[in-house]
Coordinates of C-alpha atoms and ligand atoms in Angstrom, one line a residue:
X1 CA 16.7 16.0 23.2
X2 CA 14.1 13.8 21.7
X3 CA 12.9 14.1 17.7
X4 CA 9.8 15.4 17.4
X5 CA 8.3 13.3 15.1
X6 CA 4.8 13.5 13.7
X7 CA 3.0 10.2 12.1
X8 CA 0.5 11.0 9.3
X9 CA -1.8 8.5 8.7
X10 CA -6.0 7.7 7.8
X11 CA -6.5 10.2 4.4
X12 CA -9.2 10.8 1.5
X13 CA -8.1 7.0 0.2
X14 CA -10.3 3.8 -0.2
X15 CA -7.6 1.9 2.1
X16 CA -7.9 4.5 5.2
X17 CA -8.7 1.8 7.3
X18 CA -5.5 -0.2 6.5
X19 CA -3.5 2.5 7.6
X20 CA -4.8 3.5 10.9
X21 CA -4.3 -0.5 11.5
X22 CA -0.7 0.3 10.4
X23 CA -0.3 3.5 11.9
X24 CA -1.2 2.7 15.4
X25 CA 1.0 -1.0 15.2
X26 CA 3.9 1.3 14.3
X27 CA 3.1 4.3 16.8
X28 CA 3.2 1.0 20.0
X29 CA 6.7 0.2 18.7
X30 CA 8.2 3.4 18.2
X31 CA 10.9 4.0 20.6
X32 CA 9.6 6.3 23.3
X33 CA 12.7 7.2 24.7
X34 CA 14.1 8.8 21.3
X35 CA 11.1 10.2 20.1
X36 CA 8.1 12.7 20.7
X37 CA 5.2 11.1 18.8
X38 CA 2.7 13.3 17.4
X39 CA -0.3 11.8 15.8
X40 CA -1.6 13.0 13.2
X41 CA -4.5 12.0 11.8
X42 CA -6.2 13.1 8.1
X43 CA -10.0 12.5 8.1
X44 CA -12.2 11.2 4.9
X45 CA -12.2 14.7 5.0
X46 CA -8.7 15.8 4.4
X47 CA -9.0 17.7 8.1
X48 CA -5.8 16.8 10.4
X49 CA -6.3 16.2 14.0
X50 CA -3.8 15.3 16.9
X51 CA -4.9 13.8 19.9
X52 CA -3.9 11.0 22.4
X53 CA -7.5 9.1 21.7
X54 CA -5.9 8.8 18.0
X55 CA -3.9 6.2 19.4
X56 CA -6.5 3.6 20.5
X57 CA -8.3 1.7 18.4
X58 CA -11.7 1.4 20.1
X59 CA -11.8 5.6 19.8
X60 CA -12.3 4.8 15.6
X61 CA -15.5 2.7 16.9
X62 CA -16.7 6.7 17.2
X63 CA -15.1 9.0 14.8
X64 CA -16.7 12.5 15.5
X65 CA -17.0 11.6 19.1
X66 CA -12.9 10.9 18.9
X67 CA -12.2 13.9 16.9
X68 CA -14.3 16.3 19.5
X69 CA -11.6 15.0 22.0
X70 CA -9.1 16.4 19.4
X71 CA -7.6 19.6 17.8
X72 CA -8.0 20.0 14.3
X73 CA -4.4 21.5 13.1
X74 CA -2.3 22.2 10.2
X75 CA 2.1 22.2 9.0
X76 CA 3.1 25.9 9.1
X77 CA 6.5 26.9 7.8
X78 CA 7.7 29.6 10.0
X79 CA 11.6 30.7 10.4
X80 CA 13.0 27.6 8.9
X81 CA 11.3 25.1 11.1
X82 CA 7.9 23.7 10.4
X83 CA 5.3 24.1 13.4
X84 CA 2.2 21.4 13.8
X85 CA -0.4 24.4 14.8
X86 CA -3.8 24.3 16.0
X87 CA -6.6 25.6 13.1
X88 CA -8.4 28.1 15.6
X89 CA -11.8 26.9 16.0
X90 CA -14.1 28.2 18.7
X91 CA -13.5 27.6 22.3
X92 CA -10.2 25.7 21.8
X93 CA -6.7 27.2 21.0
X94 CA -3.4 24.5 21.5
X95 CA 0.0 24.5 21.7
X96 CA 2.0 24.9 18.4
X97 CA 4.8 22.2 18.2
X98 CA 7.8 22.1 15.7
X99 CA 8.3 18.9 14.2
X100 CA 11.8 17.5 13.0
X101 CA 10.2 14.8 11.1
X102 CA 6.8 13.0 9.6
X103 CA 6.5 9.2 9.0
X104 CA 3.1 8.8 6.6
X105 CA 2.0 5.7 7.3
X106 CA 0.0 6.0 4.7
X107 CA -1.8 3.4 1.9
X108 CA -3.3 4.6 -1.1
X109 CA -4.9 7.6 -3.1
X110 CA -3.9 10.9 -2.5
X111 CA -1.6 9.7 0.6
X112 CA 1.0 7.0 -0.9
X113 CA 1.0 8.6 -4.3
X114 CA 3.3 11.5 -3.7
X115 CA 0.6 13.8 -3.3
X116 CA 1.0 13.4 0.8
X117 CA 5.0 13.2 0.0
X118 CA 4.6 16.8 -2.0
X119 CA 2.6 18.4 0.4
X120 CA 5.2 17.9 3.1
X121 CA 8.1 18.7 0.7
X122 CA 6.2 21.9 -0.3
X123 CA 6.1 23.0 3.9
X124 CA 9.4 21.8 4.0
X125 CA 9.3 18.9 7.1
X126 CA 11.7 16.2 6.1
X127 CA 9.6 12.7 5.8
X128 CA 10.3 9.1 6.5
X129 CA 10.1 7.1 3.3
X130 CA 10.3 7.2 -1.0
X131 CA 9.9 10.5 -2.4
X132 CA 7.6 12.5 -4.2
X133 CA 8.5 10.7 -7.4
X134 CA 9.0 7.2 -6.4
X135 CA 5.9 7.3 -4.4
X136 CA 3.9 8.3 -7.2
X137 CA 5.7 5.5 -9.4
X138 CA 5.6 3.1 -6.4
X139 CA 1.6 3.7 -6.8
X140 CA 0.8 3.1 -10.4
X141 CA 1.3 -0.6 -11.4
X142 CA 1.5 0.4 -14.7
X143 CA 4.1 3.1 -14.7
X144 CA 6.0 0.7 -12.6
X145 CA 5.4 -2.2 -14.6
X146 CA 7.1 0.0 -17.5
X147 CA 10.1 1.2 -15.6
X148 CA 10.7 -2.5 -14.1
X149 CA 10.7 -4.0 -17.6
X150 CA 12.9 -0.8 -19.1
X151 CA 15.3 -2.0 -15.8
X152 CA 15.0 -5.6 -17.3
X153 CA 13.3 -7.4 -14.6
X154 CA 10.4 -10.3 -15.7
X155 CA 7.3 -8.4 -15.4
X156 CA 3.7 -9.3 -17.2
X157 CA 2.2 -7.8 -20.0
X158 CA -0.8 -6.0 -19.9
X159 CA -3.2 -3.8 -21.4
X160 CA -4.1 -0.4 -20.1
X161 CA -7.4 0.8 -20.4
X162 CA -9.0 4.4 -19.7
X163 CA -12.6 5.1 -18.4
X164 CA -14.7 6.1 -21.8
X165 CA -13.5 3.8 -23.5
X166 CA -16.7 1.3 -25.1
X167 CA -16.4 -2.2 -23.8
X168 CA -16.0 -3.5 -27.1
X169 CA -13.1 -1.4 -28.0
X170 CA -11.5 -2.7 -24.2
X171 CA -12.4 -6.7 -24.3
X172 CA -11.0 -6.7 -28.4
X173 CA -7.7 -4.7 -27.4
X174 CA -7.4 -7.4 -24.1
X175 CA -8.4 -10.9 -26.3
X176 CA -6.0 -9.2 -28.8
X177 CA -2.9 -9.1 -26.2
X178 CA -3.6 -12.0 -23.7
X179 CA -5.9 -15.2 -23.5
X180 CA -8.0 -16.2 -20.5
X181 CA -8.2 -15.9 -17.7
X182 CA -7.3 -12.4 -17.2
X183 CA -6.8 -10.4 -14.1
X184 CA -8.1 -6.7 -13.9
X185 CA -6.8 -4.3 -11.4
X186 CA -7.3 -0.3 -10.8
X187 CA -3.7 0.6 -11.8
X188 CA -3.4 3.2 -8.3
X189 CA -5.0 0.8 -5.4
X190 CA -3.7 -1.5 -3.4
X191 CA -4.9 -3.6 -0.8
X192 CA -6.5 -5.9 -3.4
X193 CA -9.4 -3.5 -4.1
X194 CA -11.4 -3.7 -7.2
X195 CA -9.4 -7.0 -8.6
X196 CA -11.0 -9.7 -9.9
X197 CA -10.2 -12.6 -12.2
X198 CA -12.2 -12.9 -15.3
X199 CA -12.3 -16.4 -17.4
X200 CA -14.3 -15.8 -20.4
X201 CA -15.5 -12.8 -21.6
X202 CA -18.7 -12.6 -20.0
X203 CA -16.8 -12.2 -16.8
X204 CA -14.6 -9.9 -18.2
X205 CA -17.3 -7.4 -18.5
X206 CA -18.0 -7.4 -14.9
X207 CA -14.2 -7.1 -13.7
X208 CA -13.8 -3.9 -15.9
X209 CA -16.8 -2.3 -14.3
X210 CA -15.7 -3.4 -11.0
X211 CA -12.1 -1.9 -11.3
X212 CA -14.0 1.2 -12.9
X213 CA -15.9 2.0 -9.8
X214 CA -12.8 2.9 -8.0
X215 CA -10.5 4.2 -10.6
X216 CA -10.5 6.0 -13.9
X217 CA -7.9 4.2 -14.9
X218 CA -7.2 -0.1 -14.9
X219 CA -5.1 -2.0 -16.2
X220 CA -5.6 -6.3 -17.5
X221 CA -2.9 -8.9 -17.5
X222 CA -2.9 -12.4 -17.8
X223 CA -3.7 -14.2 -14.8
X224 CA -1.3 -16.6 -13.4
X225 CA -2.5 -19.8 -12.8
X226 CA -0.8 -22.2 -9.7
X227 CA 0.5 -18.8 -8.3
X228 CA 2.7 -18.5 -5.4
X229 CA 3.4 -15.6 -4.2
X230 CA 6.9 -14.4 -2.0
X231 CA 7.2 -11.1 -0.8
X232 CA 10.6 -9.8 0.6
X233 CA 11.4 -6.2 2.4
X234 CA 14.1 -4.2 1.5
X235 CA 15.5 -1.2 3.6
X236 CA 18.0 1.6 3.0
X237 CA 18.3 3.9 0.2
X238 CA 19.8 3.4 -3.5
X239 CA 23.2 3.1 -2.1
X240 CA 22.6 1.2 0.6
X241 CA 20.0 -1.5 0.8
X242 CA 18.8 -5.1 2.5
X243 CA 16.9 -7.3 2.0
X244 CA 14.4 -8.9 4.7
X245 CA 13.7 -12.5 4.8
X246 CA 11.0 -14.3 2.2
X247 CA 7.2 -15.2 3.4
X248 CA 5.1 -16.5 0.9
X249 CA 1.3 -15.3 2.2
X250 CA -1.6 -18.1 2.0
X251 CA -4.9 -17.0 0.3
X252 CA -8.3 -18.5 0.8
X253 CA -9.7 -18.1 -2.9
X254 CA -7.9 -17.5 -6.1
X255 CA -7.1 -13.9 -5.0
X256 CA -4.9 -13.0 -2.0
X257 CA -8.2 -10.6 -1.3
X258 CA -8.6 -7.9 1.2
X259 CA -10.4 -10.5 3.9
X260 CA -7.3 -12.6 3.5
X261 CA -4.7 -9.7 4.2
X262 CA -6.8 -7.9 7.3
X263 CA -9.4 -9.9 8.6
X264 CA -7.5 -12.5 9.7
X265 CA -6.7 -14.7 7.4
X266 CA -9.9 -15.2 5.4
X267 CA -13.5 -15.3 5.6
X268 CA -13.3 -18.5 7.7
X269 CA -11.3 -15.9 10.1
X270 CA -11.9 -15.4 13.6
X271 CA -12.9 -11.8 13.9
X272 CA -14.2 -11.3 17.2
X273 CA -10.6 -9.2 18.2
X274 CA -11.1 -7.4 15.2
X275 CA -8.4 -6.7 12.2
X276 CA -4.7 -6.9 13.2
X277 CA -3.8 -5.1 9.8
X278 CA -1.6 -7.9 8.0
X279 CA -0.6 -9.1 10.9
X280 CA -3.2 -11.3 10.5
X281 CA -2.7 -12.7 7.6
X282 CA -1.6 -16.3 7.4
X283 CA 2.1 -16.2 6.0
X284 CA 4.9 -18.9 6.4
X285 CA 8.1 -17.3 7.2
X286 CA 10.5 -18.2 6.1
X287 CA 8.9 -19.1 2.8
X288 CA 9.3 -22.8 2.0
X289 CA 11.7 -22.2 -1.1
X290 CA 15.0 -23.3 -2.3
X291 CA 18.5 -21.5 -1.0
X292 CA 18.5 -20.3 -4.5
X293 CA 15.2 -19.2 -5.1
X294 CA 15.6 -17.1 -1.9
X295 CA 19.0 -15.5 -2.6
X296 CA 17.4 -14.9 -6.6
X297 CA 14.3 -13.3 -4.8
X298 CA 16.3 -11.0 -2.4
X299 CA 18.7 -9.8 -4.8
X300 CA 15.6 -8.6 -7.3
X301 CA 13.8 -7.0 -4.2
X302 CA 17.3 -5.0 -3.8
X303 CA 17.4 -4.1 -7.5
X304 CA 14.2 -3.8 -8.2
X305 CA 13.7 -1.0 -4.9
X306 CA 16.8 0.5 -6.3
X307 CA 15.2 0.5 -9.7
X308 CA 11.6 2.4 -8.7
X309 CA 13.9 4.8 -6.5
X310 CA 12.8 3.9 -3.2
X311 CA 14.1 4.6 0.0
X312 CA 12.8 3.6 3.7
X313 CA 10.9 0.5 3.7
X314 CA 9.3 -1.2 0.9
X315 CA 8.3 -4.4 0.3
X316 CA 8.6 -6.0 -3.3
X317 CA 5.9 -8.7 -4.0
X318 CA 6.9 -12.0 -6.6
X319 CA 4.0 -13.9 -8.3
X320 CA 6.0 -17.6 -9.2
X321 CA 4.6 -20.1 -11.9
X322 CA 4.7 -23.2 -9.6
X323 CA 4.3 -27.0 -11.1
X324 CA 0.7 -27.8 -9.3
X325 CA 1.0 -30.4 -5.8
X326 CA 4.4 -31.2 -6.5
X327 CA 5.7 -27.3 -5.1
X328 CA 8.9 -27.2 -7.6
X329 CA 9.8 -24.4 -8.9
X330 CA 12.4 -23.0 -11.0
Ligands
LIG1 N1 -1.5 -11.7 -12.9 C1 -2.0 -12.3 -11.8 N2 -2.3 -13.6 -11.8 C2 -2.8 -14.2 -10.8 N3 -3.1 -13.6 -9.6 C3 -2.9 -12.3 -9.6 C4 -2.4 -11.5 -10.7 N4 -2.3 -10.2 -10.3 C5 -2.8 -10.2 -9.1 N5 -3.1 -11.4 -8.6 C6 -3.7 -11.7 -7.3 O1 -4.3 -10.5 -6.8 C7 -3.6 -10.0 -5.6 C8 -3.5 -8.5 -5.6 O2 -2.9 -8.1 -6.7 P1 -1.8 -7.0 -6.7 O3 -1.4 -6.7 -8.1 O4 -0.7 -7.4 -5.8 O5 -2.5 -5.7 -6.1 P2 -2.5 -4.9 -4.7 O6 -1.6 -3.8 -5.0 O7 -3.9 -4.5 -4.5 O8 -2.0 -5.9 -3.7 C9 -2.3 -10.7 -5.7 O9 -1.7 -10.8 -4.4 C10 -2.6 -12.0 -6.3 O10 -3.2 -12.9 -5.3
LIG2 MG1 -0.2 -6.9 -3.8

């Protein structure tokens, strides 16, 4: 019997986009033969929908045409199973389907921050991925950044700053902490949204208002200059974890930005296929580091998954301080 397995993905988050990329790249590869795939959609709206257009890309082109060709529905906990049911609207009643299993595919606010992961927890429909907790921690670079550095891994500084706040009071409590250039980020996006590099503290003023149009709270840390970044995978549990290759991504600015991880590769990008979620991005794998630096990497990216709680997939991102045109590092 095959699993009946529903994928959540889209949701009331700045990054929706990202995730129906991800979503529907997953949904091609899933394994047909094992299981029953039930997309499920969450509009801007917080609606759900299943469908088979949900599955095509050029159906987003038209959202409220798409969703007509869809049926709004809802988890119900009935009996000890968990039924995907139809919301009755007018002229349309569907099937009710129990699901063994949902897979969020999910990026951001109110979807990747445990809210999603409590919701299907609360119906009771086991769910692919970290858990309530370590999805909220997972989501909050500064609650993370605290439990890395109470688990004793290198992690920056920074300075944590709450909407109200006067600007003053913010730029004194950042010069106080850290010289420039700083980097300011929303403390619950991802995806690069609302980051920005400030170098004096002109600039500064702008990056906090930037980071506080999409969240009430941001946090500022030094910015690294010659950065390299290495991201490594790790899958399994807190018992039982690997650790995927290195690839060290390339960025076209200062910024591994939002262009350069979905729009293939950059500004400069070709575009006319349209965005191959991070699969477009331009990567080197495997990175171009030492034996060492690898194995050091991968055996952080275990702990440090292990650390936050996570189980599924993650992937843990490194920023390394690199000597400029020659490539060492140590
Ligand atoms: N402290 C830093 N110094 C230099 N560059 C940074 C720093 N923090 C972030 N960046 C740049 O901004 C990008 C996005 O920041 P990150 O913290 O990874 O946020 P997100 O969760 O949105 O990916 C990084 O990939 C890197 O290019
Ligand atoms: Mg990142």
């Amino acid at each position: 019997m095959k699993i009946e397995l529903a994928v959540l993905f889209g949701g009331r988050s700045v990054e929706h986009e990202v995730s129906v990329i991800s979503a529907l790249q997953a949904m091609e590869n899933l394994n047909r033969e094992k299981y029953s795939v039930h997309p499920v959609y969450i509009a801007k709206t917080g609606e759900m929908y299943t469908g088979s257009s949900l599955c095509s890309m050029s159906s987003y082109l038209n959202i409220s045409e798409m969703l007509q060709a869809c049926q709004q529905v809802t988890f119900v906990p009935k009996g000890g199973n968990v039924y995907l049911q139809p919301v009755l609207t007018a002229g349309r009643r569907g099937q009710s389907v129990r699901i063994d299993v949902a897979f969020p595919i999910t990026h951001g606010t109110n979807v990747e921050d445990g809210a999603l992961q409590g919701y299907l927890k609360t119906v009771g429909v086991p769910f692919v991925g970290p858990d309530v907790l370590a999805s909220a921690v997972g989501m909050d670079k500064y609650v993370m950044k605290t439990m890395l550095r109470d688990g004793g891994f290198p992690v920056l500084d920074c300075v944590r700053l709450i909407r109200g706040e006067t600007a003053e009071d913010m730029i004194r409590r950042i010069e106080e902490k850290m010289a420039y250039p700083v980097i300011v980020k929303p403390v619950n996006l991802g995806s690069s949204v609302g980051i920005s590099k400030a170098a004096d503290r002109e600039s500064l003023e702008v990056a906090l208002e930037t980071a506080f149009t999409y969240a009430d709270v941001i946090l500022a840390e030094p910015a690294i200059v010659n950065l390299r970044e290495i991201n490594c995978s790790v899958v399994g549990d807190a018992w039982d974890a690997d650790a995927s290759e290195c690839e060290e991504p390339f960025m076209e600015d200062e910024i591994l930005s939002y262009q350069d991880k979905y729009m293939d590769g950059g500004s400069k990008g070709t575009k006319q296929s349209g965005s191959k979620g991070m699969a477009g991005l331009k990567r080197k794998i495997p990175a171009d580091i030492s034996m060492e630096m690898r194995e050091k990497i991968r055996t952080m990216a275990v702990e440090a998954f292990c650390c936050l709680g996570f189980t599924g997939v993650s992937r843990i991102d490194f920023m390394l301080v690199c000597v400029k045109d020659t490539r060492n590092i140590n």
